Amino acid sequence: MDLTREEESILNGEKGAGAQKAMELVVALGKVYGAENLVDITSAHLSGASYKTIGDGGLKYLEDMVAGGAKVSVLSTLNPVGMDRDRWKEMHITPEFAEKQLRIIDLYGRMGIKTTCSCTPYTGDNVPKFGNHIAWAESSALSFANSYIGARTNREGGPGALAAAILGKTANYGLHLDENRKPTVVIDAEIDGSLFSHSLLGQAVGMAIGGGVPYYRGIKPTLEDAKTMAGAMAASGSVALFHVEGTTPEASKFDVSGLETIHIGKEEIQAAYDKLNTTDDIQLIALGCPHLTVKEVKDIAAFLKGKKKVNKDVEIWFCTSTSVRDQCPDEVRILEQFGLVLADTCMVVSPIEGTFQRTGTNSAKAGNYLPTLCSQKTMCRDISALMEVVL
Ligand code: F3S
């Protein structure tokens, strides 16, 4: 790999042990993937923030990085953690878990990372621009940033994104390069246009193609639709970039006439739905995967206003960011009559398996991960159908 003199000096340890470790990792990744050089990034978004997912080994790694003087050099944000910092007792979190979780947040903060802890940083705390190179590690967020914004990132892992954040650089390969951003398949989509149908569409496409760069026709996704599609495709497949004709910023530059076309309609959507529904009997309804936006909080509040929760046995979690929670206090008050409005955490990275075994969600991404990461059976429906269980 072609390294500048400054990059070589970091690799030789002249800027401290933390920066050296970071450079070793970025260079190693670059060699594996055939990068010719490093590229400057404008921001990073880090995963590996929940004590549930990183455990004591991850905590020790962060301790070592801080002890080695590691500091980020670009705007860096953090994914959801395992609990709401203020309401963890109501989430059935143990004091031991809480103590370690707070320590992890503190360590990230000491490295200069914004500890706002959301998987939708692009709605406020970390908004890349078209063409920016970034290093993001949250499959739904990075796919959204690549696709809906036109920024450029690979599907980074937590340590790779942290290393890039420290250096302000990442290895220049994969989706940083023009040739890898071309569509590989056309998706002719036929759905009802609801938010939930976009989630199922993403699920069906991930199931159909696995990876690659789908080019959609037949839909006009809003930010919220694209957010749930991105999460679904990244979970049921490994899609990190998609284009939508007439909507996403790079779509118009491609000629897709020679590509294979796959039709996704009623039958495929039903198969996606069936895969995500394994129970009719739930103990928890968890919304906000990816985190609820202000519009979604307002829509849910409008739907619930004037209604009453009759079934008190089922808990409800509305997962969002602190900034969204702060932006709509009136709607949050309505939601609080039905359940907990939780900030900076989610149903997947929280240790819910200690309390619940059956969870309802309107998110295909959560529908994929709740069984594998939280041992849950799932009910995956749109919000009004889920709420029928409690109203
Ligand atoms: Fe976000 Fe958790 Fe879903 S991190 S995308 S709400 S699994």
Short mmCIF file of C-alpha atoms and ligand atoms in Angstrom, two decimals:
data_model
loop_
_atom_site.label_atom_id
_atom_site.label_comp_id
_atom_site.label_asym_id
_atom_site.label_seq_id
_atom_site.Cartn_x
_atom_site.Cartn_y
_atom_site.Cartn_z
CA MET A 1 0.00 0.00 0.00
CA ASP A 2 1.10 3.56 -0.74
CA LEU A 3 1.43 5.33 2.60
CA THR A 4 2.41 8.97 3.01
CA ARG A 5 5.37 9.86 5.20
CA GLU A 6 2.99 10.91 7.98
CA GLU A 7 1.05 7.64 7.75
CA GLU A 8 4.33 5.71 7.95
CA SER A 9 5.34 7.64 11.06
CA ILE A 10 2.03 6.75 12.75
CA LEU A 11 2.61 3.11 11.83
CA ASN A 12 6.06 3.32 13.42
CA GLY A 13 4.55 4.52 16.71
CA GLU A 14 5.72 8.13 16.53
CA LYS A 15 2.23 9.45 17.42
CA GLY A 16 1.59 7.12 20.36
CA ALA A 17 0.48 3.54 20.93
CA GLY A 18 -3.24 4.22 20.35
CA ALA A 19 -2.70 5.75 16.90
CA GLN A 20 -0.19 3.01 16.02
CA LYS A 21 -2.71 0.26 16.87
CA ALA A 22 -5.32 2.06 14.78
CA MET A 23 -2.97 2.36 11.78
CA GLU A 24 -1.96 -1.30 12.02
CA LEU A 25 -5.61 -2.32 11.81
CA VAL A 26 -6.54 0.01 8.93
CA VAL A 27 -3.46 -1.03 6.93
CA ALA A 28 -4.16 -4.72 7.59
CA LEU A 29 -7.74 -4.31 6.35
CA GLY A 30 -6.50 -2.40 3.32
CA LYS A 31 -4.06 -5.18 2.43
CA VAL A 32 -6.76 -7.86 2.75
CA TYR A 33 -9.13 -5.95 0.45
CA GLY A 34 -6.51 -4.72 -2.02
CA ALA A 35 -6.59 -0.99 -1.20
CA GLU A 36 -3.85 1.03 -2.88
CA ASN A 37 -3.93 3.87 -0.37
CA LEU A 38 -5.85 5.48 2.49
CA VAL A 39 -8.56 8.08 2.02
CA ASP A 40 -9.50 10.96 4.35
CA ILE A 41 -12.90 10.61 6.04
CA THR A 42 -15.24 13.32 7.29
CA SER A 43 -16.91 11.25 10.00
CA ALA A 44 -17.13 7.89 11.73
CA HIS A 45 -19.99 6.06 13.38
CA LEU A 46 -19.08 3.31 15.80
CA SER A 47 -20.86 0.15 16.83
CA GLY A 48 -19.85 -2.13 19.69
CA ALA A 49 -21.32 0.13 22.34
CA SER A 50 -23.49 -2.27 24.32
CA TYR A 51 -21.97 -4.26 27.17
CA LYS A 52 -24.18 -7.13 26.02
CA THR A 53 -22.45 -7.31 22.63
CA ILE A 54 -18.82 -6.50 23.54
CA GLY A 55 -18.60 -8.02 27.04
CA ASP A 56 -15.55 -7.78 29.29
CA GLY A 57 -13.16 -8.37 26.37
CA GLY A 58 -14.48 -5.29 24.56
CA LEU A 59 -14.38 -3.25 27.73
CA LYS A 60 -10.73 -4.19 28.23
CA TYR A 61 -9.95 -3.26 24.58
CA LEU A 62 -11.46 0.19 25.14
CA GLU A 63 -9.56 0.59 28.44
CA ASP A 64 -6.32 -0.18 26.56
CA MET A 65 -7.13 2.27 23.77
CA VAL A 66 -7.79 5.07 26.27
CA ALA A 67 -4.66 4.20 28.24
CA GLY A 68 -2.70 4.40 24.97
CA GLY A 69 -3.93 7.98 24.49
CA ALA A 70 -6.31 7.21 21.61
CA LYS A 71 -8.43 10.20 20.53
CA VAL A 72 -10.67 10.53 17.50
CA SER A 73 -9.72 13.14 14.94
CA VAL A 74 -13.05 13.47 13.07
CA LEU A 75 -16.70 13.81 14.08
CA SER A 76 -17.57 10.43 15.58
CA THR A 77 -20.86 9.13 16.94
CA LEU A 78 -21.84 5.97 18.76
CA ASN A 79 -24.50 3.30 18.23
CA PRO A 80 -27.19 2.47 20.83
CA VAL A 81 -26.06 1.02 24.14
CA GLY A 82 -27.66 -1.70 26.27
CA MET A 83 -29.89 0.56 28.34
CA ASP A 84 -31.41 3.99 28.74
CA ARG A 85 -29.01 5.85 31.03
CA ASP A 86 -31.84 7.08 33.26
CA ARG A 87 -34.52 4.40 32.95
CA TRP A 88 -32.48 1.20 33.07
CA LYS A 89 -34.24 -0.15 36.15
CA GLU A 90 -37.59 0.00 34.33
CA MET A 91 -35.91 -2.03 31.54
CA HIS A 92 -35.13 -4.82 34.07
CA ILE A 93 -31.37 -4.16 33.79
CA THR A 94 -29.18 -5.32 36.67
CA PRO A 95 -26.91 -2.86 38.56
CA GLU A 96 -23.85 -4.91 37.47
CA PHE A 97 -24.75 -4.50 33.80
CA ALA A 98 -25.51 -0.81 34.28
CA GLU A 99 -22.18 -0.14 35.93
CA LYS A 100 -20.21 -1.71 33.08
CA GLN A 101 -22.38 -0.05 30.45
CA LEU A 102 -21.78 3.39 31.97
CA ARG A 103 -18.05 2.65 32.03
CA ILE A 104 -18.10 1.81 28.30
CA ILE A 105 -19.91 5.06 27.49
CA ASP A 106 -17.40 6.98 29.58
CA LEU A 107 -14.45 5.38 27.76
CA TYR A 108 -15.86 6.26 24.34
CA GLY A 109 -16.45 9.81 25.61
CA ARG A 110 -12.81 10.08 26.73
CA MET A 111 -11.70 9.34 23.20
CA GLY A 112 -13.72 12.33 22.00
CA ILE A 113 -16.67 10.37 20.61
CA LYS A 114 -20.14 11.92 20.89
CA THR A 115 -22.02 9.57 23.18
CA THR A 116 -25.47 10.32 21.83
CA CYS A 117 -25.85 6.61 21.06
CA SER A 118 -28.27 6.33 18.15
CA CYS A 119 -28.42 4.19 15.01
CA THR A 120 -29.90 7.13 13.05
CA PRO A 121 -27.09 9.67 13.45
CA TYR A 122 -27.95 10.99 9.96
CA THR A 123 -31.08 12.65 11.38
CA GLY A 124 -29.10 15.10 13.49
CA ASP A 125 -25.79 14.35 15.18
CA ASN A 126 -23.75 13.17 12.22
CA VAL A 127 -25.05 14.11 8.77
CA PRO A 128 -22.65 13.33 5.91
CA LYS A 129 -22.85 15.12 2.56
CA PHE A 130 -23.03 13.61 -0.92
CA GLY A 131 -19.63 12.21 -1.93
CA ASN A 132 -18.11 12.34 1.56
CA HIS A 133 -15.92 9.38 2.47
CA ILE A 134 -16.93 8.11 5.91
CA ALA A 135 -16.27 5.03 8.06
CA TRP A 136 -19.51 3.81 9.55
CA ALA A 137 -20.25 0.61 11.39
CA GLU A 138 -23.97 0.16 11.78
CA SER A 139 -25.41 -1.82 8.93
CA SER A 140 -28.68 0.12 8.64
CA ALA A 141 -27.08 3.54 9.07
CA LEU A 142 -24.22 2.95 6.67
CA SER A 143 -26.56 1.61 4.01
CA PHE A 144 -28.79 4.66 4.46
CA ALA A 145 -25.77 6.99 4.22
CA ASN A 146 -24.43 5.23 1.11
CA SER A 147 -27.79 5.06 -0.63
CA TYR A 148 -30.06 7.92 0.39
CA ILE A 149 -27.31 10.50 0.94
CA GLY A 150 -24.65 9.29 -1.49
CA ALA A 151 -21.81 9.26 1.04
CA ARG A 152 -19.25 6.46 0.74
CA THR A 153 -18.52 3.83 3.34
CA ASN A 154 -17.82 0.14 3.55
CA ARG A 155 -19.58 -2.09 6.03
CA GLU A 156 -17.11 -1.39 8.82
CA GLY A 157 -16.81 -3.45 11.98
CA GLY A 158 -16.65 -1.69 15.38
CA PRO A 159 -12.83 -1.83 15.77
CA GLY A 160 -12.25 -0.79 12.11
CA ALA A 161 -14.53 2.23 12.46
CA LEU A 162 -12.85 3.23 15.74
CA ALA A 163 -9.41 2.94 14.12
CA ALA A 164 -10.59 5.09 11.20
CA ALA A 165 -12.07 7.63 13.62
CA ILE A 166 -8.73 7.95 15.39
CA LEU A 167 -6.77 8.38 12.16
CA GLY A 168 -9.36 10.38 10.21
CA LYS A 169 -8.62 7.94 7.37
CA THR A 170 -9.74 4.58 6.12
CA ALA A 171 -8.50 2.12 3.52
CA ASN A 172 -9.64 3.08 0.02
CA TYR A 173 -11.46 0.03 -1.35
CA GLY A 174 -14.97 -1.37 -1.87
CA LEU A 175 -17.77 1.20 -1.82
CA HIS A 176 -15.31 4.11 -1.67
CA LEU A 177 -14.58 3.42 -5.35
CA ASP A 178 -16.89 4.31 -8.28
CA GLU A 179 -16.70 0.89 -9.92
CA ASN A 180 -18.17 -0.88 -6.88
CA ARG A 181 -21.19 1.43 -6.60
CA LYS A 182 -22.78 0.25 -9.86
CA PRO A 183 -26.10 -1.63 -9.59
CA THR A 184 -25.87 -5.40 -9.94
CA VAL A 185 -29.59 -6.25 -10.21
CA VAL A 186 -32.87 -4.42 -10.91
CA ILE A 187 -35.71 -4.89 -8.43
CA ASP A 188 -39.16 -4.36 -9.87
CA ALA A 189 -41.08 -3.70 -6.63
CA GLU A 190 -44.83 -3.95 -6.17
CA ILE A 191 -45.88 -3.03 -2.63
CA ASP A 192 -48.70 -1.06 -0.97
CA GLY A 193 -46.40 1.86 -0.11
CA SER A 194 -46.82 1.73 3.70
CA LEU A 195 -43.83 1.96 6.02
CA PHE A 196 -44.21 -1.71 6.98
CA SER A 197 -44.38 -2.81 3.34
CA HIS A 198 -40.99 -1.15 2.76
CA SER A 199 -39.57 -3.16 5.66
CA LEU A 200 -40.91 -6.40 4.18
CA LEU A 201 -39.63 -5.37 0.74
CA GLY A 202 -36.12 -4.97 2.18
CA GLN A 203 -36.47 -8.35 3.87
CA ALA A 204 -37.61 -10.02 0.64
CA VAL A 205 -34.81 -8.45 -1.41
CA GLY A 206 -32.14 -9.46 1.12
CA MET A 207 -33.55 -13.00 1.03
CA ALA A 208 -33.58 -13.01 -2.78
CA ILE A 209 -30.16 -11.57 -3.60
CA GLY A 210 -28.03 -11.87 -0.43
CA GLY A 211 -25.52 -9.17 -1.38
CA GLY A 212 -24.85 -6.85 -4.30
CA VAL A 213 -26.25 -3.43 -5.20
CA PRO A 214 -29.99 -3.49 -5.99
CA TYR A 215 -31.54 -0.83 -8.21
CA TYR A 216 -35.22 -0.32 -7.36
CA ARG A 217 -38.08 0.60 -9.62
CA GLY A 218 -41.69 1.09 -8.56
CA ILE A 219 -41.20 2.78 -5.17
CA LYS A 220 -40.64 6.32 -3.85
CA PRO A 221 -39.34 5.81 -0.32
CA THR A 222 -39.42 8.60 2.26
CA LEU A 223 -36.56 8.90 4.75
CA GLU A 224 -38.44 6.59 7.14
CA ASP A 225 -39.17 4.05 4.39
CA ALA A 226 -35.51 4.04 3.29
CA LYS A 227 -34.38 3.71 6.91
CA THR A 228 -36.40 0.54 7.48
CA MET A 229 -35.52 -0.90 4.04
CA ALA A 230 -31.82 -0.31 4.67
CA GLY A 231 -32.01 -2.11 8.01
CA ALA A 232 -33.97 -5.02 6.56
CA MET A 233 -31.67 -5.60 3.57
CA ALA A 234 -28.60 -5.43 5.78
CA ALA A 235 -30.06 -8.05 8.13
CA SER A 236 -31.70 -10.52 5.74
CA GLY A 237 -28.78 -10.09 3.33
CA SER A 238 -25.59 -8.06 3.42
CA VAL A 239 -26.66 -5.13 1.23
CA ALA A 240 -24.76 -1.93 2.05
CA LEU A 241 -25.82 0.22 -0.92
CA PHE A 242 -29.01 0.44 -2.99
CA HIS A 243 -30.32 2.84 -5.59
CA VAL A 244 -33.93 3.90 -6.19
CA GLU A 245 -34.91 5.25 -9.59
CA GLY A 246 -36.01 8.88 -9.25
CA THR A 247 -35.15 9.08 -5.54
CA THR A 248 -31.57 8.35 -4.51
CA PRO A 249 -28.83 10.72 -5.67
CA GLU A 250 -26.67 8.37 -7.73
CA ALA A 251 -29.44 6.38 -9.45
CA SER A 252 -29.64 8.53 -12.59
CA LYS A 253 -26.02 8.00 -13.58
CA PHE A 254 -26.37 4.27 -14.26
CA ASP A 255 -27.55 2.42 -17.35
CA VAL A 256 -29.26 -0.71 -16.01
CA SER A 257 -30.68 -1.98 -19.29
CA GLY A 258 -28.55 -5.15 -19.41
CA LEU A 259 -29.10 -6.23 -15.81
CA GLU A 260 -31.21 -9.13 -14.52
CA THR A 261 -34.60 -7.98 -13.18
CA ILE A 262 -36.26 -9.60 -10.16
CA HIS A 263 -39.93 -8.97 -9.45
CA ILE A 264 -40.87 -8.62 -5.78
CA GLY A 265 -44.64 -8.70 -5.32
CA LYS A 266 -47.35 -10.27 -3.17
CA GLU A 267 -45.88 -13.77 -3.06
CA GLU A 268 -42.36 -12.68 -2.06
CA ILE A 269 -43.72 -10.19 0.50
CA GLN A 270 -45.85 -12.94 2.05
CA ALA A 271 -42.79 -15.23 2.27
CA ALA A 272 -40.86 -12.45 4.01
CA TYR A 273 -43.75 -11.91 6.43
CA ASP A 274 -44.01 -15.63 7.20
CA LYS A 275 -40.30 -15.85 7.97
CA LEU A 276 -40.54 -13.03 10.51
CA ASN A 277 -43.68 -14.22 12.31
CA THR A 278 -43.14 -17.12 14.69
CA THR A 279 -45.65 -16.35 17.48
CA ASP A 280 -49.07 -14.77 18.05
CA ASP A 281 -48.55 -14.36 21.76
CA ILE A 282 -46.20 -11.56 22.82
CA GLN A 283 -44.92 -10.07 26.08
CA LEU A 284 -43.25 -6.96 24.65
CA ILE A 285 -43.93 -4.61 21.74
CA ALA A 286 -40.71 -2.88 20.71
CA LEU A 287 -40.80 -0.10 18.11
CA GLY A 288 -37.93 1.97 16.82
CA CYS A 289 -35.58 -0.26 14.82
CA PRO A 290 -33.85 1.76 13.45
CA HIS A 291 -34.55 4.48 16.02
CA LEU A 292 -37.83 6.38 15.67
CA THR A 293 -37.63 9.75 13.93
CA VAL A 294 -39.60 12.82 15.04
CA LYS A 295 -42.13 12.08 12.29
CA GLU A 296 -42.60 8.51 13.49
CA VAL A 297 -43.03 9.61 17.12
CA LYS A 298 -45.66 12.10 15.96
CA ASP A 299 -47.43 9.51 13.78
CA ILE A 300 -47.57 6.97 16.61
CA ALA A 301 -48.81 9.62 19.07
CA ALA A 302 -51.54 10.63 16.62
CA PHE A 303 -52.58 6.98 16.29
CA LEU A 304 -52.64 6.39 20.08
CA LYS A 305 -54.20 9.69 21.14
CA GLY A 306 -57.56 9.10 22.85
CA LYS A 307 -57.03 5.32 23.05
CA LYS A 308 -56.50 3.26 26.20
CA LYS A 309 -54.11 0.42 26.96
CA VAL A 310 -56.32 -2.43 28.14
CA ASN A 311 -53.85 -5.34 28.17
CA LYS A 312 -51.41 -4.40 30.92
CA ASP A 313 -49.45 -7.67 30.66
CA VAL A 314 -47.68 -6.57 27.47
CA GLU A 315 -44.94 -3.96 27.88
CA ILE A 316 -44.26 -1.41 25.14
CA TRP A 317 -40.90 0.16 24.34
CA PHE A 318 -40.52 3.08 21.97
CA CYS A 319 -36.80 3.32 21.11
CA THR A 320 -35.32 6.57 19.88
CA SER A 321 -32.51 9.05 20.45
CA THR A 322 -32.31 11.63 23.21
CA SER A 323 -32.51 14.44 20.66
CA VAL A 324 -35.73 13.08 19.10
CA ARG A 325 -37.23 12.52 22.57
CA ASP A 326 -36.42 16.11 23.47
CA GLN A 327 -37.89 17.50 20.26
CA CYS A 328 -41.46 16.27 20.78
CA PRO A 329 -42.38 16.42 24.48
CA ASP A 330 -46.16 16.52 23.89
CA GLU A 331 -46.14 13.39 21.75
CA VAL A 332 -43.74 11.66 24.16
CA ARG A 333 -46.25 12.30 26.95
CA ILE A 334 -48.91 10.46 24.92
CA LEU A 335 -46.57 7.53 24.25
CA GLU A 336 -45.66 7.34 27.95
CA GLN A 337 -49.28 6.48 28.76
CA PHE A 338 -48.70 3.23 26.87
CA GLY A 339 -45.08 2.32 27.62
CA LEU A 340 -41.50 3.50 27.99
CA VAL A 341 -39.96 6.03 25.62
CA LEU A 342 -36.34 4.90 25.79
CA ALA A 343 -33.38 6.91 24.56
CA ASP A 344 -30.08 5.67 23.17
CA THR A 345 -30.82 1.94 23.43
CA CYS A 346 -32.82 -0.69 21.57
CA MET A 347 -34.59 -4.02 21.90
CA VAL A 348 -31.73 -5.93 20.23
CA VAL A 349 -28.65 -4.59 22.03
CA SER A 350 -30.39 -4.59 25.41
CA PRO A 351 -30.34 -7.91 27.32
CA ILE A 352 -34.10 -8.43 26.96
CA GLU A 353 -33.73 -12.22 26.93
CA GLY A 354 -33.42 -12.09 30.73
CA THR A 355 -37.05 -10.91 30.92
CA PHE A 356 -38.91 -11.65 27.67
CA GLN A 357 -39.16 -14.58 25.28
CA ARG A 358 -41.72 -13.28 22.75
CA THR A 359 -41.53 -9.83 21.17
CA GLY A 360 -43.59 -7.88 18.63
CA THR A 361 -41.96 -5.42 16.24
CA ASN A 362 -42.74 -3.58 13.00
CA SER A 363 -39.14 -3.88 11.84
CA ALA A 364 -37.80 -6.64 9.63
CA LYS A 365 -34.30 -5.90 10.92
CA ALA A 366 -35.42 -6.51 14.50
CA GLY A 367 -37.38 -9.52 13.26
CA ASN A 368 -34.11 -11.04 12.03
CA TYR A 369 -31.99 -10.23 15.06
CA LEU A 370 -34.41 -10.80 17.94
CA PRO A 371 -34.35 -14.60 17.44
CA THR A 372 -30.58 -14.85 16.91
CA LEU A 373 -29.24 -12.26 19.38
CA CYS A 374 -32.04 -12.25 21.99
CA SER A 375 -33.57 -15.78 21.76
CA GLN A 376 -37.01 -14.33 20.99
CA LYS A 377 -39.97 -15.62 19.06
CA THR A 378 -41.32 -12.72 17.02
CA MET A 379 -44.51 -11.16 15.77
CA CYS A 380 -43.73 -8.78 12.91
CA ARG A 381 -46.69 -6.58 11.93
CA ASP A 382 -47.44 -2.96 11.22
CA ILE A 383 -47.90 -0.69 14.22
CA SER A 384 -51.70 -0.68 14.24
CA ALA A 385 -51.84 -4.50 14.08
CA LEU A 386 -49.32 -4.81 16.90
CA MET A 387 -51.25 -2.34 19.04
CA GLU A 388 -54.42 -4.42 18.63
CA VAL A 389 -52.82 -6.75 21.18
CA VAL A 390 -52.97 -4.11 23.91
CA LEU A 391 -55.83 -1.74 22.97
FE1 F3S B 1 -30.79 0.34 15.67
FE2 F3S B 1 -30.93 -1.60 17.39
FE3 F3S B 1 -32.22 -1.79 15.15
S1 F3S B 1 -29.13 -0.49 16.85
S2 F3S B 1 -31.04 -0.62 13.68
S3 F3S B 1 -32.60 -0.28 16.77
S4 F3S B 1 -31.08 -3.41 16.09
#
